[in-house]
Short mmCIF file of N, CA, C and O in Angstrom, two decimals:
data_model
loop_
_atom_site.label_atom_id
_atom_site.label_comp_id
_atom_site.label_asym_id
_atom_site.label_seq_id
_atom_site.Cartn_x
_atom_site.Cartn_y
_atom_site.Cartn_z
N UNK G 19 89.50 10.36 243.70
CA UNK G 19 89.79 11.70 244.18
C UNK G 19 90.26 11.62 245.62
O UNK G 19 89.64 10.91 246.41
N UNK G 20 91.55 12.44 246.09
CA UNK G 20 91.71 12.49 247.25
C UNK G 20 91.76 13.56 247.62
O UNK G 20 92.33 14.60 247.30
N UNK G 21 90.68 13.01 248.79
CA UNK G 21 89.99 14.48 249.53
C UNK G 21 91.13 15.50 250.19
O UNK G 21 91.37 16.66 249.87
N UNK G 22 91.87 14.51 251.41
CA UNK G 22 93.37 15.14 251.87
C UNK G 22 94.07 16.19 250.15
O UNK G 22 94.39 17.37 250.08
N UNK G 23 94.07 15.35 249.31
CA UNK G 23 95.34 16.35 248.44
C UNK G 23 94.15 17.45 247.96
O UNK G 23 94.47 18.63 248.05
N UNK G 24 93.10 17.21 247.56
CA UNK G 24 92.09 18.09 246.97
C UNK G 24 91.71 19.33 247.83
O UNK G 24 91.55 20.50 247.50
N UNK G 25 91.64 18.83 248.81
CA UNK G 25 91.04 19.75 250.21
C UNK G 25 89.97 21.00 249.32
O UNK G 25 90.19 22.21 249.27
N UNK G 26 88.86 20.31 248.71
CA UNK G 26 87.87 21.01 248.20
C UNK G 26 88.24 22.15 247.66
O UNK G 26 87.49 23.06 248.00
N UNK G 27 89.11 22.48 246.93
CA UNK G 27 89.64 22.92 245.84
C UNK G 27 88.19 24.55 245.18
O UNK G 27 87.92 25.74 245.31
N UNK G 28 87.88 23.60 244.69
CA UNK G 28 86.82 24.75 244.25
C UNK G 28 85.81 25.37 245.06
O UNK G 28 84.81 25.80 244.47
N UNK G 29 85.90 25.49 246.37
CA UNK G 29 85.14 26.27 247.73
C UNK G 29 86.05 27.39 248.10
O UNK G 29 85.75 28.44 248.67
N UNK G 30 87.27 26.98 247.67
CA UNK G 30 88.34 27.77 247.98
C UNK G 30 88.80 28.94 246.77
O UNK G 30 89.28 30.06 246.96
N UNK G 31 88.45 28.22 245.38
CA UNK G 31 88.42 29.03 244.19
C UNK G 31 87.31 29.96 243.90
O UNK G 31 87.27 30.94 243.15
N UNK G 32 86.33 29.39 244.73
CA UNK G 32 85.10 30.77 244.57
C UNK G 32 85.33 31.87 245.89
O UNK G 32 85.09 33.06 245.70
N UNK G 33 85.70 31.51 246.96
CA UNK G 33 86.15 32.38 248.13
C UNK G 33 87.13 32.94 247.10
O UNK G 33 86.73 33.84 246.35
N UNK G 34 88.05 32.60 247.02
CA UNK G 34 89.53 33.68 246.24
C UNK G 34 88.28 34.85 245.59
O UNK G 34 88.00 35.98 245.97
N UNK G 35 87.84 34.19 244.70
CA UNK G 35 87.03 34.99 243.81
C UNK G 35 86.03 36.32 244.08
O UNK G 35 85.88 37.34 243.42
N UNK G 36 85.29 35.81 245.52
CA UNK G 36 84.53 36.62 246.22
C UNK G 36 85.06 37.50 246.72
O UNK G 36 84.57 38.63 246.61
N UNK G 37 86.36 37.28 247.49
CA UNK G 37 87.35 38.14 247.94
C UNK G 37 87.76 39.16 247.07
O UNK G 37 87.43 40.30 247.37
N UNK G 38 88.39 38.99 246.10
CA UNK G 38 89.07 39.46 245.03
C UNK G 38 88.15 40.67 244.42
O UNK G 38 88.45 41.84 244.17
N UNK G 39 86.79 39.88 244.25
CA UNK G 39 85.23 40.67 243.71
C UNK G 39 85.68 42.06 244.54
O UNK G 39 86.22 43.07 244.09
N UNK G 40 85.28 41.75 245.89
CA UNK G 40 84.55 42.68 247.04
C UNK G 40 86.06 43.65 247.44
O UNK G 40 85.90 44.83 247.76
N UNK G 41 87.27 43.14 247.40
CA UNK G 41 88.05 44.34 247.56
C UNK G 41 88.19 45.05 246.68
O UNK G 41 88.33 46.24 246.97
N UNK G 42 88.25 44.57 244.88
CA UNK G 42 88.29 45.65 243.98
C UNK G 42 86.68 46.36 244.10
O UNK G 42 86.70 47.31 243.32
N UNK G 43 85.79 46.31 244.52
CA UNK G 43 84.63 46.93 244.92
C UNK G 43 84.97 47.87 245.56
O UNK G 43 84.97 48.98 245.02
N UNK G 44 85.37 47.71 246.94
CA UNK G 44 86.09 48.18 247.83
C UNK G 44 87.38 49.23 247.29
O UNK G 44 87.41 50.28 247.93
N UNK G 45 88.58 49.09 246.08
CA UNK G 45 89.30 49.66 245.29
C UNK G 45 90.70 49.81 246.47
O UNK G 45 91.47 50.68 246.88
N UNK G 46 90.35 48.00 246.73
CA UNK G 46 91.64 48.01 247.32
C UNK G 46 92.24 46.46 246.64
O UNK G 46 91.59 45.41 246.60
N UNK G 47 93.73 46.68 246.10
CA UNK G 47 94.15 45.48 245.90
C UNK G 47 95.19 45.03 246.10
O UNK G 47 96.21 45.70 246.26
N UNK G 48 95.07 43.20 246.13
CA UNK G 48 95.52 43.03 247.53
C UNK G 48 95.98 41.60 246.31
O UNK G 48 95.28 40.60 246.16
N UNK G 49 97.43 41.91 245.51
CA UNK G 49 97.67 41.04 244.37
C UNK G 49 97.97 39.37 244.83
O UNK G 49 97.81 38.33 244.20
N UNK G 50 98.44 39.63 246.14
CA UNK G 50 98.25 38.13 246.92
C UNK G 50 97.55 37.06 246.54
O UNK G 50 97.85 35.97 246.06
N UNK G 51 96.41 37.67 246.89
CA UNK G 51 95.44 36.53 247.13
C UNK G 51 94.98 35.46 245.71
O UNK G 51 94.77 35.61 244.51
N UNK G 52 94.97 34.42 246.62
CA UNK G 52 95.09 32.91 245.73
C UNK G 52 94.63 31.60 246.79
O UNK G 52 94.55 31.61 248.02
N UNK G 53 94.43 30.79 246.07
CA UNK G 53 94.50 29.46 246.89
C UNK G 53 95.95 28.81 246.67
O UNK G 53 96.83 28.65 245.82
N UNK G 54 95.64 28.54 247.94
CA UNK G 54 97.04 27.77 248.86
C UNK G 54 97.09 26.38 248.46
O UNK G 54 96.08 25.71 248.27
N UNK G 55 98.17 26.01 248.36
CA UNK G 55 98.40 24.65 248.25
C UNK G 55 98.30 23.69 249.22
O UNK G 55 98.00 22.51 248.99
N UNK G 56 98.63 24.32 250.66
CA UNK G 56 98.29 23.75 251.59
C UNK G 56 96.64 23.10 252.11
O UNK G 56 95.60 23.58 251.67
N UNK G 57 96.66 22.10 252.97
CA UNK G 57 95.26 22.45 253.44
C UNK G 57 95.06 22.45 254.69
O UNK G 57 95.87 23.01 255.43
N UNK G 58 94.11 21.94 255.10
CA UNK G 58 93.88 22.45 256.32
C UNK G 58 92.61 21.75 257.04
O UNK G 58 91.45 21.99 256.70
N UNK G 59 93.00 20.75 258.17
CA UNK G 59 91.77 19.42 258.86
C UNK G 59 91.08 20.50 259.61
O UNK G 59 91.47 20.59 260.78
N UNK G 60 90.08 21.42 259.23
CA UNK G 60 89.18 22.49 260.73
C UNK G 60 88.18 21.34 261.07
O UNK G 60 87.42 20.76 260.31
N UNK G 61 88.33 21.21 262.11
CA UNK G 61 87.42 20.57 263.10
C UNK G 61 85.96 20.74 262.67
O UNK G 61 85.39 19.65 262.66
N UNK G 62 84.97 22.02 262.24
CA UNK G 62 84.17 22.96 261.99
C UNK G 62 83.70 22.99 260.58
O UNK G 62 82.57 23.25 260.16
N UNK G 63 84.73 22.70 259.97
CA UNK G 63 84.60 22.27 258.40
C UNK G 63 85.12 20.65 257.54
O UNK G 63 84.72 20.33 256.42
N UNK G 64 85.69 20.13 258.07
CA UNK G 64 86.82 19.03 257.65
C UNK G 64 88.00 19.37 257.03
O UNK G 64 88.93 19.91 257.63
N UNK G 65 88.00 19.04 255.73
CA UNK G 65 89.45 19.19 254.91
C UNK G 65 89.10 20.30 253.99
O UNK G 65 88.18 20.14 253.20
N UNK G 66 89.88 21.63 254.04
CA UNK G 66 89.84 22.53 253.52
C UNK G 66 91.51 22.58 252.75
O UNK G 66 92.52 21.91 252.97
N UNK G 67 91.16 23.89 251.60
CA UNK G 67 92.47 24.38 251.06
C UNK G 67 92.12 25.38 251.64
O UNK G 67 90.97 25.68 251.97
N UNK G 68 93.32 26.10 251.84
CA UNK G 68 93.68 27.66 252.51
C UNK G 68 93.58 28.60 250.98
O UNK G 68 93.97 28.57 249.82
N UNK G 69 92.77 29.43 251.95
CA UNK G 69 93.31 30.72 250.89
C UNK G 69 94.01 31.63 251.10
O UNK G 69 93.38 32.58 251.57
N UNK G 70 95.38 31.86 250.93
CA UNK G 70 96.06 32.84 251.16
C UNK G 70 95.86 34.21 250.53
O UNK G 70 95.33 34.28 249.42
N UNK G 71 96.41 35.68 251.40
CA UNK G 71 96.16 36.66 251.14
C UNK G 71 97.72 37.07 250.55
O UNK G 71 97.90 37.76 249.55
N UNK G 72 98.50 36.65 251.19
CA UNK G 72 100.19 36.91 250.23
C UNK G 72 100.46 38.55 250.88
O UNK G 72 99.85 39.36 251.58
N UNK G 73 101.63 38.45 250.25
CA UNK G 73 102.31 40.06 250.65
C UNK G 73 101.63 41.29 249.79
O UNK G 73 101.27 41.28 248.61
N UNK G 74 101.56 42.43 250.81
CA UNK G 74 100.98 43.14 250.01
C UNK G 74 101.53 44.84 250.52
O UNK G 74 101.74 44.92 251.73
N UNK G 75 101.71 45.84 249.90
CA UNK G 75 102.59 47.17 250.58
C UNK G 75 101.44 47.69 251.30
O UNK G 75 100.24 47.61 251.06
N UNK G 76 102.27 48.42 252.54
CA UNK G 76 101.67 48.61 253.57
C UNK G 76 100.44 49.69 253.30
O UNK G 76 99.60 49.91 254.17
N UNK G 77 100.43 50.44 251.83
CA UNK G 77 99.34 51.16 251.88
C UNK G 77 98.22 50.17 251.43
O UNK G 77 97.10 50.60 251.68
N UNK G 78 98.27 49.01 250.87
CA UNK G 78 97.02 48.13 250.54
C UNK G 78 96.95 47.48 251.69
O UNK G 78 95.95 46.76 251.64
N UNK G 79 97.67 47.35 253.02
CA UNK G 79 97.33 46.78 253.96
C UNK G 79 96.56 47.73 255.15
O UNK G 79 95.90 47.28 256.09
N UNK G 80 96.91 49.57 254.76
CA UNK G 80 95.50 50.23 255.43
C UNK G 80 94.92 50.28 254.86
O UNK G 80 93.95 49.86 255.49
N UNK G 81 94.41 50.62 253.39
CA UNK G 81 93.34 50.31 252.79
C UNK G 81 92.30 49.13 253.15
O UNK G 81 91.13 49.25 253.52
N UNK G 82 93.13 47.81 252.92
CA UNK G 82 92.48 47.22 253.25
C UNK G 82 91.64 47.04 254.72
O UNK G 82 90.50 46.64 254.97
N UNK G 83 93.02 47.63 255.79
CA UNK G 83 92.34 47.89 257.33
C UNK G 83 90.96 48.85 257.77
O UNK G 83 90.12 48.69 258.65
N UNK G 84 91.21 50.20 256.42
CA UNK G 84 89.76 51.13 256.11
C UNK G 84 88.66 50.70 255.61
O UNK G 84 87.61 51.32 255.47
N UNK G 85 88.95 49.42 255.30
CA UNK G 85 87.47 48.64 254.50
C UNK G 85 87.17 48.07 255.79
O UNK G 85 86.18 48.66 256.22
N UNK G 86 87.48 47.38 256.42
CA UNK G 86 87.47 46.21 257.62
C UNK G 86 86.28 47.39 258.71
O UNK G 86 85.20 47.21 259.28
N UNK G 87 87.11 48.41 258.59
CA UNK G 87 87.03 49.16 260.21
C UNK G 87 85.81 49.83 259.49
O UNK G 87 84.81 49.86 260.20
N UNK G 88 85.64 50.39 258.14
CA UNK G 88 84.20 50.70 257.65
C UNK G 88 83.37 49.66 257.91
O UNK G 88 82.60 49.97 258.82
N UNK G 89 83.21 48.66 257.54
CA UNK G 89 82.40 47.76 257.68
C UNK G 89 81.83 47.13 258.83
O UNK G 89 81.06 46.18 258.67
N UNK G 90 82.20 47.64 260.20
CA UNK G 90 82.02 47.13 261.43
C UNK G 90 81.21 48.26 262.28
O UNK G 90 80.62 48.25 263.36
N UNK G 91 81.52 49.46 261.05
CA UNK G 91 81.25 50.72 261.91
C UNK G 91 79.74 50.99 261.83
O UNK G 91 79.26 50.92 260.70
N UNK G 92 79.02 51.25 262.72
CA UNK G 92 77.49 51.37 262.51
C UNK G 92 76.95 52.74 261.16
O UNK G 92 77.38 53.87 260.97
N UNK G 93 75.49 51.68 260.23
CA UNK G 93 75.77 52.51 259.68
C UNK G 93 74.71 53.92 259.63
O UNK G 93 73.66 53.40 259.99
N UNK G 94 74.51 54.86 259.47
CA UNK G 94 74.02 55.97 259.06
C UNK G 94 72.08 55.60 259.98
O UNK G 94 71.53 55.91 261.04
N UNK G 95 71.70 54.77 258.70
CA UNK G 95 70.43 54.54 259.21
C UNK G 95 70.43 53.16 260.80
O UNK G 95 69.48 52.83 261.51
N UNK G 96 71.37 52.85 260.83
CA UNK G 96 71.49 51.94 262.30
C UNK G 96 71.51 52.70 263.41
O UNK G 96 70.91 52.31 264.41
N UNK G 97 72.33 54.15 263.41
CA UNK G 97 71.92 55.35 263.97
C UNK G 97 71.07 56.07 264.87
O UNK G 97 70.94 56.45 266.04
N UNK G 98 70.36 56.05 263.26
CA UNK G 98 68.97 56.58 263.66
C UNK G 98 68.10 55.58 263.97
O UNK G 98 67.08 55.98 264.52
N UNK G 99 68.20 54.18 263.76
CA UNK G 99 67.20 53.86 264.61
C UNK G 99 67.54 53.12 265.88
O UNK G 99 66.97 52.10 266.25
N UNK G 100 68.72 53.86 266.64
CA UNK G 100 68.99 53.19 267.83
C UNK G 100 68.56 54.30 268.24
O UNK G 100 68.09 54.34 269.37
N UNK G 101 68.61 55.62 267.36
CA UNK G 101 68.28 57.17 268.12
C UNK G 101 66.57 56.88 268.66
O UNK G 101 66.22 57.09 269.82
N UNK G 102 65.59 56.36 267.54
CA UNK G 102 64.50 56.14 267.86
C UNK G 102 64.03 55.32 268.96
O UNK G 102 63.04 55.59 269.64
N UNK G 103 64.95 54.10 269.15
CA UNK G 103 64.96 53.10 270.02
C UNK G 103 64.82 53.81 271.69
O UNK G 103 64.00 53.75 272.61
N UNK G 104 65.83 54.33 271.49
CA UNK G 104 66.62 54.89 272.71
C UNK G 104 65.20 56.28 273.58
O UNK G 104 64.90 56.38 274.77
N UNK G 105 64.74 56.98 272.54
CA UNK G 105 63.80 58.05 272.73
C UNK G 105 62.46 57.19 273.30
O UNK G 105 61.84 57.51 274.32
N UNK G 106 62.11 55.89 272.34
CA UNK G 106 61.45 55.19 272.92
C UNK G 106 61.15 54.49 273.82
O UNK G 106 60.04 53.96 273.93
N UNK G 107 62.11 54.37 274.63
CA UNK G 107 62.72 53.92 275.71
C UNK G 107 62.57 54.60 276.61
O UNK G 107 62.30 53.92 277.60
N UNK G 108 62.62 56.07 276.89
CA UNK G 108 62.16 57.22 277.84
C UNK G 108 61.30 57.57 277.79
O UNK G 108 60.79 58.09 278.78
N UNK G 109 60.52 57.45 276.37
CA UNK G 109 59.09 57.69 276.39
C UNK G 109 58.08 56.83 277.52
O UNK G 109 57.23 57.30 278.27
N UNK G 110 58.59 55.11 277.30
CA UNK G 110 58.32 54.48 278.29
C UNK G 110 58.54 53.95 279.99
O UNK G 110 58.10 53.22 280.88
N UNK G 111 59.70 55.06 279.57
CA UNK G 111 60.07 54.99 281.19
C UNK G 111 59.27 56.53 281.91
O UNK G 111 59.59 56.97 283.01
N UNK G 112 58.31 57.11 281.09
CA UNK G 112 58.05 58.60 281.79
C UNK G 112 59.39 59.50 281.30
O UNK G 112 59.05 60.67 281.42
N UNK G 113 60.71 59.44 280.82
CA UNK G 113 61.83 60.67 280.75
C UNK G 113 61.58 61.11 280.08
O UNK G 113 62.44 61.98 279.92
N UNK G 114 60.72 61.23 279.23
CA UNK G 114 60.67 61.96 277.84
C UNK G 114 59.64 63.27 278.18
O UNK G 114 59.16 63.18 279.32
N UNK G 115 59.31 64.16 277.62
CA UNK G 115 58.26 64.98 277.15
C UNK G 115 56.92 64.53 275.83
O UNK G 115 55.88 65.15 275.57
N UNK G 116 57.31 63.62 275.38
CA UNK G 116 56.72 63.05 274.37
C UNK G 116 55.76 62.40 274.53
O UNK G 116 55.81 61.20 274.82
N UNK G 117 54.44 63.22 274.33
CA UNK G 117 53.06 62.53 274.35
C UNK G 117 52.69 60.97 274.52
O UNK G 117 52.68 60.34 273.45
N UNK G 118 52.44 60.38 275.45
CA UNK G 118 52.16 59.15 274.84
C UNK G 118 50.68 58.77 275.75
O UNK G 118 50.53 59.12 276.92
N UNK G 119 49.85 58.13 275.11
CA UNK G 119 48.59 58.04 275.12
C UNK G 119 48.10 56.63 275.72
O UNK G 119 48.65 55.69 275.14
N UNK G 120 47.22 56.25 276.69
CA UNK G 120 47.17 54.98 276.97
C UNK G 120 48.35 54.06 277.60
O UNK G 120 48.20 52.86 277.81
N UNK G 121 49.75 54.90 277.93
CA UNK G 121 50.86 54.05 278.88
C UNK G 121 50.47 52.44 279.26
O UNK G 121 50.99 51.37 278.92
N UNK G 122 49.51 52.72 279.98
CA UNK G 122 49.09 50.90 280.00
C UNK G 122 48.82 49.81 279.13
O UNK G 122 49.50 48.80 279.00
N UNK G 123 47.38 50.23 278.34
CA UNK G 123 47.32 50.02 277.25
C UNK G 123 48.09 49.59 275.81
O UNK G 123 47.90 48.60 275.10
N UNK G 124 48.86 50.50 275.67
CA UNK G 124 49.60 50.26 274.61
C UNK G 124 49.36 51.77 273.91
O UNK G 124 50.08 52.70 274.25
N UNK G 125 48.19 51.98 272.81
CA UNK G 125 48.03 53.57 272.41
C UNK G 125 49.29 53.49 271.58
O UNK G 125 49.72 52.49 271.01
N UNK G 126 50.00 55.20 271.62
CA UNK G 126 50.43 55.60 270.62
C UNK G 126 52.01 54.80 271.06
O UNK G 126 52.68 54.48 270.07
N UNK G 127 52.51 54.53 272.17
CA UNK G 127 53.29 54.00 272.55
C UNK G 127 53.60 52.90 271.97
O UNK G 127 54.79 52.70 271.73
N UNK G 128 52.49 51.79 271.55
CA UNK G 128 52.48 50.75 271.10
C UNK G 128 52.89 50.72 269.69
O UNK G 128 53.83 50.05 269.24
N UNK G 129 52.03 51.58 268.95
CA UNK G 129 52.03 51.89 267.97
C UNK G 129 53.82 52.33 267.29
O UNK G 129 54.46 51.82 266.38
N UNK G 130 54.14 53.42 268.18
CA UNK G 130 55.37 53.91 267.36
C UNK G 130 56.91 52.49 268.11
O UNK G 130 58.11 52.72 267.96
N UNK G 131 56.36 51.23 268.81
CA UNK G 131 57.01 50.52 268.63
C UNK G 131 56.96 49.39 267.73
O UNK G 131 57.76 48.47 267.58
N UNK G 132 56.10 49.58 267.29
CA UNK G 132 55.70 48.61 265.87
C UNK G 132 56.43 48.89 264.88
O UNK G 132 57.22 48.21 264.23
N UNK G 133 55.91 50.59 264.79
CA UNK G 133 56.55 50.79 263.42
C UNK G 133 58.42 51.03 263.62
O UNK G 133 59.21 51.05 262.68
N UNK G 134 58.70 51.15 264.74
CA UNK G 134 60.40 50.58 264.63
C UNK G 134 60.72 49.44 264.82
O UNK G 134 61.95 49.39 264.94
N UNK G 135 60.30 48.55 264.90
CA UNK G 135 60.13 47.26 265.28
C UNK G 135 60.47 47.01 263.75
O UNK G 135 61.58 46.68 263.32
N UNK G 136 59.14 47.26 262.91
CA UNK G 136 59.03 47.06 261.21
C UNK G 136 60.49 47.37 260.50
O UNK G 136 61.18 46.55 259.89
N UNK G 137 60.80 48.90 260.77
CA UNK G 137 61.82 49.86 260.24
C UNK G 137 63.23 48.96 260.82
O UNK G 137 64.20 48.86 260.07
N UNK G 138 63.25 48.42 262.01
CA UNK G 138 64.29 47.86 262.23
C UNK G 138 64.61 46.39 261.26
O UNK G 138 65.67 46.13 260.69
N UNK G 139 63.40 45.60 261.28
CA UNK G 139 63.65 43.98 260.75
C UNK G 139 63.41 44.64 259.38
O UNK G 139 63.59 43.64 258.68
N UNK G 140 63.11 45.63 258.52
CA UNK G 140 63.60 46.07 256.90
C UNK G 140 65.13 46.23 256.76
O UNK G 140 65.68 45.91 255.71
N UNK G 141 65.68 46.61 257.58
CA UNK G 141 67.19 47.66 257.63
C UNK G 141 67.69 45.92 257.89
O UNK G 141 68.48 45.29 257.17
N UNK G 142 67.23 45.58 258.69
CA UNK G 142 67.98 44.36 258.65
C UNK G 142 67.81 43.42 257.60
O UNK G 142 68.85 43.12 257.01
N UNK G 143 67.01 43.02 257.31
CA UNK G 143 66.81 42.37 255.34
C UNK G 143 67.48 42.73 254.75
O UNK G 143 68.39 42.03 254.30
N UNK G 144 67.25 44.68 254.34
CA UNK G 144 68.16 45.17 253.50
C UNK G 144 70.22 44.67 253.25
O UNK G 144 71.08 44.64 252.37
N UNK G 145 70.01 44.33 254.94
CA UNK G 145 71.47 44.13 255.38
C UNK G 145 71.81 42.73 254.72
O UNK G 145 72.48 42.35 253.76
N UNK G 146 71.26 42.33 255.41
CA UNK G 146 71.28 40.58 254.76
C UNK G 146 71.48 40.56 252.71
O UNK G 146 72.23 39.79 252.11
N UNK G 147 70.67 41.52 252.14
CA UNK G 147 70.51 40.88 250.99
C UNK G 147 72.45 41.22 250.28
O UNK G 147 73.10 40.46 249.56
N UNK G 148 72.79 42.30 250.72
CA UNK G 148 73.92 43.09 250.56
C UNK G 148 75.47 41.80 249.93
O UNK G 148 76.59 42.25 249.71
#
């Protein structure tokens, strides 16, 4: 087997594949995409095949730009708990109006950073398993 002509061939046939998966998910398509014949020495990886995305009309190329720019965009519940973060944050600096009990201590202060603490590393799992 030669690695140069092979350039791992089937790493590149399951990427096509994943790709292919997640934009018709997405319900954007993008008839291009394939593995390349070419390959490619990355420093980062070794000898790769390319996967090309190919030509595609300019409305599957915003589509595809509306998936990209969704996906980067914070989501819904990331929000709200930067909203919580942020409140919590004045709570502990004194800006807030919001009761907090024991300041030194820890108290309720402590407490409602736990439970975003928790709520945050779930949202993030959740993210990961996706």
């Amino acid at each position: 087997m030669n690695v140069i002509a092979d350039g791992r061939v089937g790493e590149a046939e399951g990427a096509v594949a994943e790709l292919r998966a997640a934009l018709a998910a997405a319900g954007v398509c993008v008839p291009g995409v394939h593995v390349d014949r070419r390959v490619w020495d990355a420093p980062e990886h070794g000898v790769v095949r390319l996967v090309e995305l190919g030509s595609m009309l300019p409305g599957g190329a915003r589509e595809l730009a509306a998936v990209v720019r969704r996906g980067t965009a914070p989501c819904a519940a990331c929000e709200q708990l930067l909203g919580a973060y942020a409140e919590l944050l004045r709570a502990h600096r004194g800006e807030s109006r919001v009761p907090v009990a024991g300041r030194a201590g820890g108290g309720e202060l402590a407490v409602r950073a736990e439970r975003l603490r928790r709520a945050i590393q779930a949202h993030l799992d959740g993210l990961a398993r996706r």
